Every structure is written in C-alpha cells, then in structure tokens.
XYZ file of C-alpha atoms in Angstrom:
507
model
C -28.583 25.290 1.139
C -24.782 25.684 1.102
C -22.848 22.245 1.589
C -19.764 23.117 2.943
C -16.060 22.206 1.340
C -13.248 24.088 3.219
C -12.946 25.407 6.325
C -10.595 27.600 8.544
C -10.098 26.697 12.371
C -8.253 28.627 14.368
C -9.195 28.815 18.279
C -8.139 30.105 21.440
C -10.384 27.479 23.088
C -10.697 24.019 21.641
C -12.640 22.409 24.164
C -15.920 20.719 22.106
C -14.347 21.551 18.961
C -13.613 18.192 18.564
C -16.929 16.746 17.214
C -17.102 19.694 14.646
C -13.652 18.574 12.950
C -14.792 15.092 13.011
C -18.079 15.629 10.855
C -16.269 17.789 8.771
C -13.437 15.721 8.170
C -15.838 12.658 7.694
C -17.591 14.708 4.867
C -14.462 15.776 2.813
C -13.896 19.131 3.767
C -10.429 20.733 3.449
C -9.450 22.181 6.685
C -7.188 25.035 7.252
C -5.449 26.254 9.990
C -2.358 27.755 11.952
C -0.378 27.099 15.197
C -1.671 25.400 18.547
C -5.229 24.512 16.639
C -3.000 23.065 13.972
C -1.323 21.017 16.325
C -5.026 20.133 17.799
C -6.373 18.622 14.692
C -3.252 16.495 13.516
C -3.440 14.886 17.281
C -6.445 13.104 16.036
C -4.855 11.973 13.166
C -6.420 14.536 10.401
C -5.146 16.139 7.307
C -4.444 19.899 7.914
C -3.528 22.571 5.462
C -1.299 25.219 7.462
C -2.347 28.767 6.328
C 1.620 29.383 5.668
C 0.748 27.469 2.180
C -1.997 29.968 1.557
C 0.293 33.129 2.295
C 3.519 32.399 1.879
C 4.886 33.926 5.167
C 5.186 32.401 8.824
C 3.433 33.495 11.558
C 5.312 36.391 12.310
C 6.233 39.321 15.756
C 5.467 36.426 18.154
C 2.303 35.184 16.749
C 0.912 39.273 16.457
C 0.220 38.177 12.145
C -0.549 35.202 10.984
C -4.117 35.447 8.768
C -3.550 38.677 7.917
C -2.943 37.889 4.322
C -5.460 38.743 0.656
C -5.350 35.163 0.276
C -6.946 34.134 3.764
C -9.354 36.717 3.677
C -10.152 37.017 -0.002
C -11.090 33.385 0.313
C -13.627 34.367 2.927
C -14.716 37.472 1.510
C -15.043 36.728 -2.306
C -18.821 36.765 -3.442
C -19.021 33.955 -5.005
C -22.353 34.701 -7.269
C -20.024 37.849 -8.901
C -18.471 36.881 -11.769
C -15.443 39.118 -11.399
C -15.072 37.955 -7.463
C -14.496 35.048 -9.074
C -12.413 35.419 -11.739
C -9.990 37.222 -9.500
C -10.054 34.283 -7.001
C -8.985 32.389 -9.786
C -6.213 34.348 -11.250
C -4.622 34.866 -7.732
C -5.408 31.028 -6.424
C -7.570 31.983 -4.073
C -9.372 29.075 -2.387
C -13.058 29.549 -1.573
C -13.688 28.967 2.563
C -17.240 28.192 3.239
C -16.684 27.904 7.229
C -14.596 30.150 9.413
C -14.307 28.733 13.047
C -12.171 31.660 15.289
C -12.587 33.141 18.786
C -11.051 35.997 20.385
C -8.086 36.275 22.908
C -9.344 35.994 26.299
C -9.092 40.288 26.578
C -11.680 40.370 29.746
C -10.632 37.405 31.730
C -6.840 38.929 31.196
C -8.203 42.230 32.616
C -10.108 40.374 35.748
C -6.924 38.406 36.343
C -5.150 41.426 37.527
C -2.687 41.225 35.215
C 0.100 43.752 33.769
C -0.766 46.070 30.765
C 1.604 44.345 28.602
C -0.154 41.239 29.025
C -3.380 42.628 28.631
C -2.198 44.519 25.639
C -1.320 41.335 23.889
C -4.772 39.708 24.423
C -6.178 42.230 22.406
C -6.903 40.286 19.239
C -6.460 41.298 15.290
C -6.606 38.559 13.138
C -9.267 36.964 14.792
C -11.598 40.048 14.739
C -10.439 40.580 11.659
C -11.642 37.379 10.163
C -15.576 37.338 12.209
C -16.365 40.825 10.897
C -15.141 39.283 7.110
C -16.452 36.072 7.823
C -20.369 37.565 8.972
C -19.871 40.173 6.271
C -19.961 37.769 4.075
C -22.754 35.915 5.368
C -24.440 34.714 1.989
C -21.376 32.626 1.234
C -19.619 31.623 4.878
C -20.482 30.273 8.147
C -18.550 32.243 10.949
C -18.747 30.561 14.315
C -16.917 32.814 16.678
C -17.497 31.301 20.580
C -16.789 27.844 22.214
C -20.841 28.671 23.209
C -21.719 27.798 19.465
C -19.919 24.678 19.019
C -23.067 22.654 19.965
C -25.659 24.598 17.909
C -22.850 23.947 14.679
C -22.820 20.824 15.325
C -25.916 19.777 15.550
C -27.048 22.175 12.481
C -24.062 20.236 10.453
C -25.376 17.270 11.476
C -28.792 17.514 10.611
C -28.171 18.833 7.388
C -25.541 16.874 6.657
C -22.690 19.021 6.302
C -24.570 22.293 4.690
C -26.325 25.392 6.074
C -28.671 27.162 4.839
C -28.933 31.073 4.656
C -31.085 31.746 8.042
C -28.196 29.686 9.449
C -25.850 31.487 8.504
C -28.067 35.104 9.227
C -28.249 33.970 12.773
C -24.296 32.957 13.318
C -23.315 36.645 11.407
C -25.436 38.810 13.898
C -24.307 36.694 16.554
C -20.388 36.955 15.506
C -21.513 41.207 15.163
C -22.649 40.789 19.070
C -19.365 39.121 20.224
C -16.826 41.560 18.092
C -19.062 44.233 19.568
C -18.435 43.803 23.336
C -15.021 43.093 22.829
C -14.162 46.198 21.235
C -16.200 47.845 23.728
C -14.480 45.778 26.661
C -11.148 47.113 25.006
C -12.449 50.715 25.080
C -13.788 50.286 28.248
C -10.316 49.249 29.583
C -8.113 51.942 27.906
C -11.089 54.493 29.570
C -11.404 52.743 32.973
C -9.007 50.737 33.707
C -9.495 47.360 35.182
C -13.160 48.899 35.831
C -16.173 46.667 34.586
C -18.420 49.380 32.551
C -22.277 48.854 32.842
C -22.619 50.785 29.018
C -22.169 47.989 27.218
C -24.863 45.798 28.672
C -26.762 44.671 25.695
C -23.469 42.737 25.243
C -23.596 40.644 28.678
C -25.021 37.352 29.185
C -28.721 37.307 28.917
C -30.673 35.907 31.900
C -34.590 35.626 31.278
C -36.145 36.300 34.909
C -39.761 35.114 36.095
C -40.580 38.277 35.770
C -39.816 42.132 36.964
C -40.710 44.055 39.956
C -44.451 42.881 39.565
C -45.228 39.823 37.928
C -47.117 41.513 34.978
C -43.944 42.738 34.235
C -41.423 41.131 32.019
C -37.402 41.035 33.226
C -33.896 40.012 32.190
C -30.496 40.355 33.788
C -27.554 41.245 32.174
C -24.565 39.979 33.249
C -22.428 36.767 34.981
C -23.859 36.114 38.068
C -21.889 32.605 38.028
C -18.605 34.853 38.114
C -20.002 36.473 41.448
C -21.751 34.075 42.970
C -22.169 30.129 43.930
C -25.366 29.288 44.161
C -25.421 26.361 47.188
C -29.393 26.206 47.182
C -32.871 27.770 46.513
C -34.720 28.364 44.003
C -33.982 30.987 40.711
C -33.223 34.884 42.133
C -35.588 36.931 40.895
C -35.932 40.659 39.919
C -36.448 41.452 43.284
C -34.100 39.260 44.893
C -31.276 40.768 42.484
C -32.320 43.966 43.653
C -31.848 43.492 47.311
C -28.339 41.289 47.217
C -27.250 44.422 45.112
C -28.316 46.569 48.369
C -26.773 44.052 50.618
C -23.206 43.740 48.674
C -22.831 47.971 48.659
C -23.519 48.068 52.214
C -21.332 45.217 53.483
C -18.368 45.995 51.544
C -18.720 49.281 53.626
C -17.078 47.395 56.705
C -13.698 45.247 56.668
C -13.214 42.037 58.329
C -11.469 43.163 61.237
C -14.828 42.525 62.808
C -18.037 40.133 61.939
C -20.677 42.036 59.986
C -24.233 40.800 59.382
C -26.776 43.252 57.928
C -30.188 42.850 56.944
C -31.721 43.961 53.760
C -35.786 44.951 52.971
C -36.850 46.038 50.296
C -32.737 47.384 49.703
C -33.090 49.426 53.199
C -31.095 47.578 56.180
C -33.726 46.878 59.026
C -30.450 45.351 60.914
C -26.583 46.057 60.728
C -24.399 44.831 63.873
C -20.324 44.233 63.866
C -19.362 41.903 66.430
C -16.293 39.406 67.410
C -18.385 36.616 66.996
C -20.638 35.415 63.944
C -23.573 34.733 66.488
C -23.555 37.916 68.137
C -23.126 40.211 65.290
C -26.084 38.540 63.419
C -28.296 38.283 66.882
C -27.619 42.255 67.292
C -28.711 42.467 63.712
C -31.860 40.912 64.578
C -32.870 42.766 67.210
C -32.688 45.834 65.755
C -36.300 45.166 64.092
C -37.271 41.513 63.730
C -40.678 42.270 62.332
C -39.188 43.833 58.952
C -35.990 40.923 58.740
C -39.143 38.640 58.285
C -38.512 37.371 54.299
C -35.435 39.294 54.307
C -32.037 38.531 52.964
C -28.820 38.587 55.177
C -25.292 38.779 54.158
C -22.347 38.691 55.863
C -18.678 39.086 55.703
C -17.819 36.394 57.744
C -17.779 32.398 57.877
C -21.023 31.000 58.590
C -20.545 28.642 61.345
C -23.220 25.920 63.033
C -23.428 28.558 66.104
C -24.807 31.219 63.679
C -26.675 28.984 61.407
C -28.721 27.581 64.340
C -29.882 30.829 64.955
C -30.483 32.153 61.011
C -32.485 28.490 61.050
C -34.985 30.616 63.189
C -35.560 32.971 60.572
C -37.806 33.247 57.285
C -35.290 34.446 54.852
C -35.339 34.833 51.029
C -31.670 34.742 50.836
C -27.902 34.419 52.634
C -24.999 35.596 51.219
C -21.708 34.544 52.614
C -18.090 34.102 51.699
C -18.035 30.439 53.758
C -20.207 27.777 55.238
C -18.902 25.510 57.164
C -20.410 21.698 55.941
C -22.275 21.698 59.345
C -23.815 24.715 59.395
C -24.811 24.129 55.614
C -26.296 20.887 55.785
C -28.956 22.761 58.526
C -29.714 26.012 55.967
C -30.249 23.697 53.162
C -32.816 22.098 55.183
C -35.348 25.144 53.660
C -35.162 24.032 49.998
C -36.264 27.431 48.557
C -33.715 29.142 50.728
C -31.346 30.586 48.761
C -27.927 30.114 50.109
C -24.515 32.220 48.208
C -21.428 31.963 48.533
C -20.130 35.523 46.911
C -16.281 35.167 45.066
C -13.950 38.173 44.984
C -15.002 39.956 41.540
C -14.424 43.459 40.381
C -17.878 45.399 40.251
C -18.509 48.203 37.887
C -17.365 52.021 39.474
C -20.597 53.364 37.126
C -24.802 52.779 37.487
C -26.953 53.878 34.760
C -31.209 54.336 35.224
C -33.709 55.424 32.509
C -35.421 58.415 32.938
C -37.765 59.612 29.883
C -36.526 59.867 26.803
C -32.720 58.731 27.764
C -30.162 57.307 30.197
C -28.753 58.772 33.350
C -24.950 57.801 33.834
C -22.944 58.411 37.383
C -20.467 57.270 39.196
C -20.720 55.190 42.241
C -21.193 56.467 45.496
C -17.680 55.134 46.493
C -16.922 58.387 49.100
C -16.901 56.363 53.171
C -16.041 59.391 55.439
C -13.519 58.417 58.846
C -13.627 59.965 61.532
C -10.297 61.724 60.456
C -12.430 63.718 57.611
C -14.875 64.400 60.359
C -14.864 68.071 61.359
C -15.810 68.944 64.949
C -18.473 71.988 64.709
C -19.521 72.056 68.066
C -17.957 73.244 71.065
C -18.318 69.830 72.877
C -15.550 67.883 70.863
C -17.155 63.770 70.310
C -15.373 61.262 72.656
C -13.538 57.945 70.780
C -16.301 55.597 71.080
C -18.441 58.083 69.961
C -16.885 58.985 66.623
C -17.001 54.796 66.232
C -20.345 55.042 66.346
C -20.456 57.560 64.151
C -18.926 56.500 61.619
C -20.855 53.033 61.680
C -24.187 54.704 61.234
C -22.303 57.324 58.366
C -22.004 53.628 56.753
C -25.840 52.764 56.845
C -27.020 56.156 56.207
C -25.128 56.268 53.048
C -27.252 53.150 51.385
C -30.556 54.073 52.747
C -33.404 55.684 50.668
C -33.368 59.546 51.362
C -34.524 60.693 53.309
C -33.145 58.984 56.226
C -31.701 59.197 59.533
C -29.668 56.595 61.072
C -29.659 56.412 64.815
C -26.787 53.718 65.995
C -24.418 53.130 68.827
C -20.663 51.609 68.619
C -21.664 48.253 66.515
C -25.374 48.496 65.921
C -27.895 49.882 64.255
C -30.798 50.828 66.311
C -33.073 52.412 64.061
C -33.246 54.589 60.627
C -36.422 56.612 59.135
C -36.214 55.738 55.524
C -37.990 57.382 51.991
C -39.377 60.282 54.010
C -40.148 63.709 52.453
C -38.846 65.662 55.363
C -36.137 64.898 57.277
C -37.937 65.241 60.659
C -40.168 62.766 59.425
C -37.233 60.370 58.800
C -36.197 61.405 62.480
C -39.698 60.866 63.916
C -39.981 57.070 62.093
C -36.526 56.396 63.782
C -37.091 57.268 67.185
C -40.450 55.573 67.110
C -39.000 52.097 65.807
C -36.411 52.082 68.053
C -39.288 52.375 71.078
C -40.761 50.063 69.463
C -37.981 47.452 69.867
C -37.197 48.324 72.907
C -33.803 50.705 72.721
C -32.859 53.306 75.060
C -31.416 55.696 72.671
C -29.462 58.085 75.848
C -25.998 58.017 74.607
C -26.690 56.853 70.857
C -25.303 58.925 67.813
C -27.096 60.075 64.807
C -26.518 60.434 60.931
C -27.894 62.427 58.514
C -27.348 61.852 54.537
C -27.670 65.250 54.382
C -27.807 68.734 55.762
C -30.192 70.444 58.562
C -31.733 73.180 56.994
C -33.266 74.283 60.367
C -32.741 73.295 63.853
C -35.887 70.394 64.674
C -33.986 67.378 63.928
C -31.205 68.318 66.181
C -33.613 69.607 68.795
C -35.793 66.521 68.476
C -32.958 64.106 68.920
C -31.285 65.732 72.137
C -34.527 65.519 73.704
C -34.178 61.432 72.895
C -31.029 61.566 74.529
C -28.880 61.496 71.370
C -25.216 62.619 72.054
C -23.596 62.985 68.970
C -24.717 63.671 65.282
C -22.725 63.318 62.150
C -24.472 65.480 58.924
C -22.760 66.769 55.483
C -23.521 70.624 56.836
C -23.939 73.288 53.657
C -26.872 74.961 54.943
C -27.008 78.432 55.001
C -28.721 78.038 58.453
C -26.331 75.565 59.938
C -25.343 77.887 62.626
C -28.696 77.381 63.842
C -27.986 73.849 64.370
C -24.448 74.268 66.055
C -25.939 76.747 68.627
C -28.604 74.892 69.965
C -25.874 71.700 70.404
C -23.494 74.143 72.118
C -26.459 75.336 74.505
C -26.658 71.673 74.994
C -23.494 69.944 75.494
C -24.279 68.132 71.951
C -21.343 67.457 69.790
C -21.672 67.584 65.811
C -19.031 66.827 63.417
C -19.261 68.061 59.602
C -18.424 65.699 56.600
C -19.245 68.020 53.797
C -20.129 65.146 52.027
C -23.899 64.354 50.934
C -25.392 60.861 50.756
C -28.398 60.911 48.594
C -30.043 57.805 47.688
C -33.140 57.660 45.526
C-alpha cells in the first residue's frame, strides 16, 4: 500500500475532478499543477504549487511546453526503492509525485468537428502523453489516471483506502493509461493517413459494448465502438448482434438515395425485401411494403425522412425489430413507443469509416468500402435500342439495391420501387428465377420493369429469361468475354442494355 503525498493535475476536462482534489487536499497532499486546472483548484479555495516553481520556465509557444521539464518528469519517473534514483532526486530537488492526474487534447472530437488542419494539429498533445506513458511506466511508484471516465473508480479507491493505493491499483490504471495513449496515437496516424476518415484498425481501442450474445446465442459478442455518437436511442430494448448487423445494412443502403425524395427501405437478414422513394412519407413506406410483406415481418425500416403520424399509423401495423429515422414528430412517437421492445433511432450526422475488415483463417482481410454509385451519365448504352428517361431512373434505383444485396442477385425495379431481387444464389439465373417468382407472388406485372445485375452475363439466359417477363431494360457491369451474346439477343429484341463496368459483389 502506497499512501499518497503529492500529486500533479493537469486536465483538459475537469468535470468530476472536483471530489478527487477535495480528498486529496483533506489528506495533506501537495498538489501541483499549471494553467486553466490551476485556476480550477484555487476557485475552491486550495493551495496549488504551479509547475513554473518546479522548472523554472513559463509555459512557453502558446501553451505547446509546459511539463516538459527533468524536474516534472524525474519526479514521476524516479524509482524510488533505487538508491541512486534517489540520491539524484535529492541532489537536483526533485520532488517525489505519487499521483499524476492528465488527459489528452480532444484530437478526435477536433477531427469530427470538421475543423481546419491547424486546429487539429494543435490538439495533438505532448506533454500530456508524455507524462501517462512516464506516469504508467512507472507504475510501482505512481498512480496515472488519464480519462474523466476514471475519476469515479479514483475516487472511490482513494476513499476506501484512505488516500493510498495499492500495487494492483495502480497495475490496472497503467494498462489502462497504455490503452488510451494507444488509440490516440493511432487516431493521429489514422488522420495524417486518412484524413478526417474514422479507421476500423484500431478497434481494440473503441468503447467496449458487451452484447447478449453473437449471431447465435451460444455465441459470445461485443461491439466496438460509440453507438451514442450515431444514434439516439428513443425506445426498445438493447440492439443485439443481429440487430447491429442489419441497421449496418440499412444505413449503406439508404445513404445510397438523397432527400430530394422520401426513402423507406426494408432490411432482412441485411437484404432489402422493400425499397420505395416517394413524395410522401406514407407512400414511399406503403410501396416499400408491398414489395414483399411476408419477409418485412420482424424487420427493421429506416428512412431518410421525418416520421410523421400519417406514416407511423401505418408502421403501427407492422412487427418490426427496429426504425431508424432522422425525426419523429411527438405524435407519431408517442404511437411507436406504444410497442415497448420496439426499438425506435433517431440516427445523427457522423462520419463512418471508408474501410471494413473480416477474419478469414489465420489473419485479417482489409478493403475499402464499396463507395462507387453509378448515374446514368456513367451508363453506357450497348444495345441498339437506346433506354428512354424514366427508364434509366429506374435503372439506376435498382443499380442502388443491387449493390447491397448478397451476390448473387438480381434486382428487378421500376422508377421508385423495388419489385423483387433473387438474393445469395449460386447462379445468376437462379437469382433471376427467385426474382421473377416473388414478384408473382406479390402480385407485380413486371412488362415495362428494368433489371440489375451486380455483375456480368457470362451467357445469354438471364437476358433471355427476363425479356420473356416483359423486362425492358437491364443495367449489368459487362466484362464477359461472351457479352456480345447478350447484346445480340436484346438487339433481336428491341431490349436496351447499358454497361457500367463496374462490379457489385457482396458476400
């Protein structure tokens, strides 16, 4: 047990530090510290030493040194069971510090703001780095507490041992204060690399979220991240592995479309079994619907739109695991909430990572995101028959859906709406063959629809198969070294096909 007679305090965030410089002021201990924290502490009327007695020099280049000094972090760093340690602390009137109490510059929440590189630059911290990795270094002698998230564990460890720690304390806080200096470093890496792009390498170093359990529930789970930052939870119970999995589905597919029009898709099992744009919230979500209201049965929905009462009366209707929205009005709220396990979202503006990672054997596969959305103006027309307007609308919807459905798939849509897709199928006629069947199924005339494909026809079935459905107009990546095939049975059939030379694998 260590009992604990100086300290150094010097925070970016003071909120509950309070309490902490209370107790320690109450048992004695000599407290050291520098600018606004300074300031902090003498507010309430206690002693502080300023750290310009222990070096000499002011804080110095606008605030860029101010700890960086042998006496600040000999103090911290001195063994004090090593007889020379000690004798040089002495000849050089070096004062022992037991506690260190430091955060970091807010580097990430700089970076999220959107601000200028200067300013993000000058976030990047030194000293207070500087003094965790010396401060958990030197573990058998100091307590570093380096996050506002701490205060409440120190204080009630303080407390209940009356002022001392004890070496398993101070173990814990050092690997902790390792963790923090970690991500940061990474986060700064990750910056000068990306950009103002979150990067999903450093993981281990988010926010740790135990989950009721994985995929299947005799698997174990936890999510990494801030799902706070992204999301308002409004009601429901906890998201679960699954859950997460789906509203990741919904979010890439809804941030396909832009709010010129009202989007509601469906999600199952992260394939859409409904996608509709519309002018109004109630129509686009009723065309969503319709498109197959067996599968939208424990479903989550998302939209880009405000969630009126109009709407809600109608998503009332439906069993649903979850909604994701950007608004509710307090009408249309108060009648969702009326399902207490629904879970209801309100998703915030928040930059996602440009990078997704899986294990596969031995390692990790790395790539970036899918972030390629082909217009009609990167459309090339193959065919003889060249697609009409409304057509190449359509077209590019279902491009959309096709590109977050589970290969392989084929999307069959008009202007607005999903009709039907063929999802997960080892051949692509398959995928064709579970389309058109669905869409009988629910009752869609498919003359004059379009069709996508996420990627080429290496013969000409599927093309064959569709214009006998009625399909007028078919969207594919092309590369195949049979695609002529293809483009002569839609001229000797007044079909028109447009090339993306893009491919839209999903797996």
């Amino acid at each position: 047990m260590k009992t604990i007679q100086s300290a150094l305090i010097s925070v970016y965030y003071k909120d509950g530090l309070e309490p902490i410089v209370k107790l320690l002021n109450s048992k004695g201990v000599t407290i050291y510290s520098t600018g606004g924290t300074q300031s902090f502490i003498e507010d309430m009327g206690i002693e502080v030493v300023p750290v310009e007695k222990l070096t000499g020099y002011p804080s110095i280049f606008g605030g860029r040194v101010k700890t960086l000094h042998p006496a600040v972090f000999g103090g911290i760093l001195y063994r004090r069971d090593n007889a020379n340690d000690v004798s040089q602390a002495t000849e050089f009137n070096i004062p022992s510090l037991d506690m260190v109490i430091v955060d970091l510059y807010p580097f990430e929440e700089t970076v999220a703001s959107g601000a200028g590189e200067q300013d993000i630059i000058e976030k990047i911290d030194i000293g207070g780095i500087s003094l965790i990795r010396a401060g958990a270094k030197n573990f058998k002698d100091t307590l570093i507490v380096s996050s506002r998230n701490q205060y409440a564990k120190t204080l009630e460890i303080l407390t209940e041992k009356g002022g001392a720690t004890d070496l398993a304390d101070r173990r814990v806080f050092a690997s902790e204060a390792f963790a923090i200096t970690s991500h940061y470093d990474t986060a700064i890496h990750n910056w000068f690399v990306n950009g103002n792009q979150q990067s999903v390498r450093d993981f281990e170093n988010l926010p740790q979220k135990p989950l009721r359990y994985g995929e299947n529930p005799h698997q174990s789970a936890i999510f990494y991240g801030d799902l706070d930052a992204m999301f308002d939870q409004l009601n429901g119970k906890e998201l679960s592995y699954n859950n997460l999995v789906d509203v990741d589905a919904c979010v890439g597919l809804i941030d396909e479309f832009d709010s010129k029009s009202i989007t509601y898709a469906i999600i199952k099992h992260t394939n859409a079994c409904g996608v509709a744009s519309a002018s109004s919230a109630k129509e686009a979500y009723l065309n969503a619907l319709s498109c197959d209201p067996v599968s939208a049965f424990g479903g989550v929905v998302i939209t880009n739109g405000n969630v009126d009462l109009a709407v809600a009366e109608e998503l009332n209707k439906l069993f649903m695991e979850i909604l994701i929205a950007p608004s509710y009005d307090t009408d249309a709220l108060s009648l969702l909430k009326s399902k207490k396990n629904r879970i209801l979202l309100v998703r915030k503006p928040i930059v996602l990572p440009k990078e997704m990672f899986k294990t596969v054997l031995n390692g990790v596969l790395i790539q970036d995101k899918d972030d390629s959305t082909e217009s009609a103006s990167q459309m090339q027309t193959v065919s003889t028959k060249v697609p009409s307007s409304e057509q190449l609308s359509a077209l590019e919807f279902a491009l959309k859906i096709c590109k977050h459905t589970k290969s392989n798939t084929i999307v069959l849509a008009k202007e607005g709406q999903l009709l039907a897709s063929g999802t997960g199928q080892t051949s692509r006629v398959d995928a064709l063959k579970q389309a058109i069947e669905k869409a009988n199924t629910f009752g869609f005339d498919l003359k004059g629809s379009v069709m996508a494909s996420d990627a080429f026809f290496p013969f000409p079935d599927c093309v064959e198969i569709a214009h006998l459905v009625g399909i007028e107009a078919i969207v594919q990546p092309g590369g195949s070294i049979k695609d002529q095939l293809s483009i002569d049975y839609c001229n000797q059939n007044e079909l028109a096909m447009v090339f993306t030379g893009v491919r839209h694998f999903k797996h």
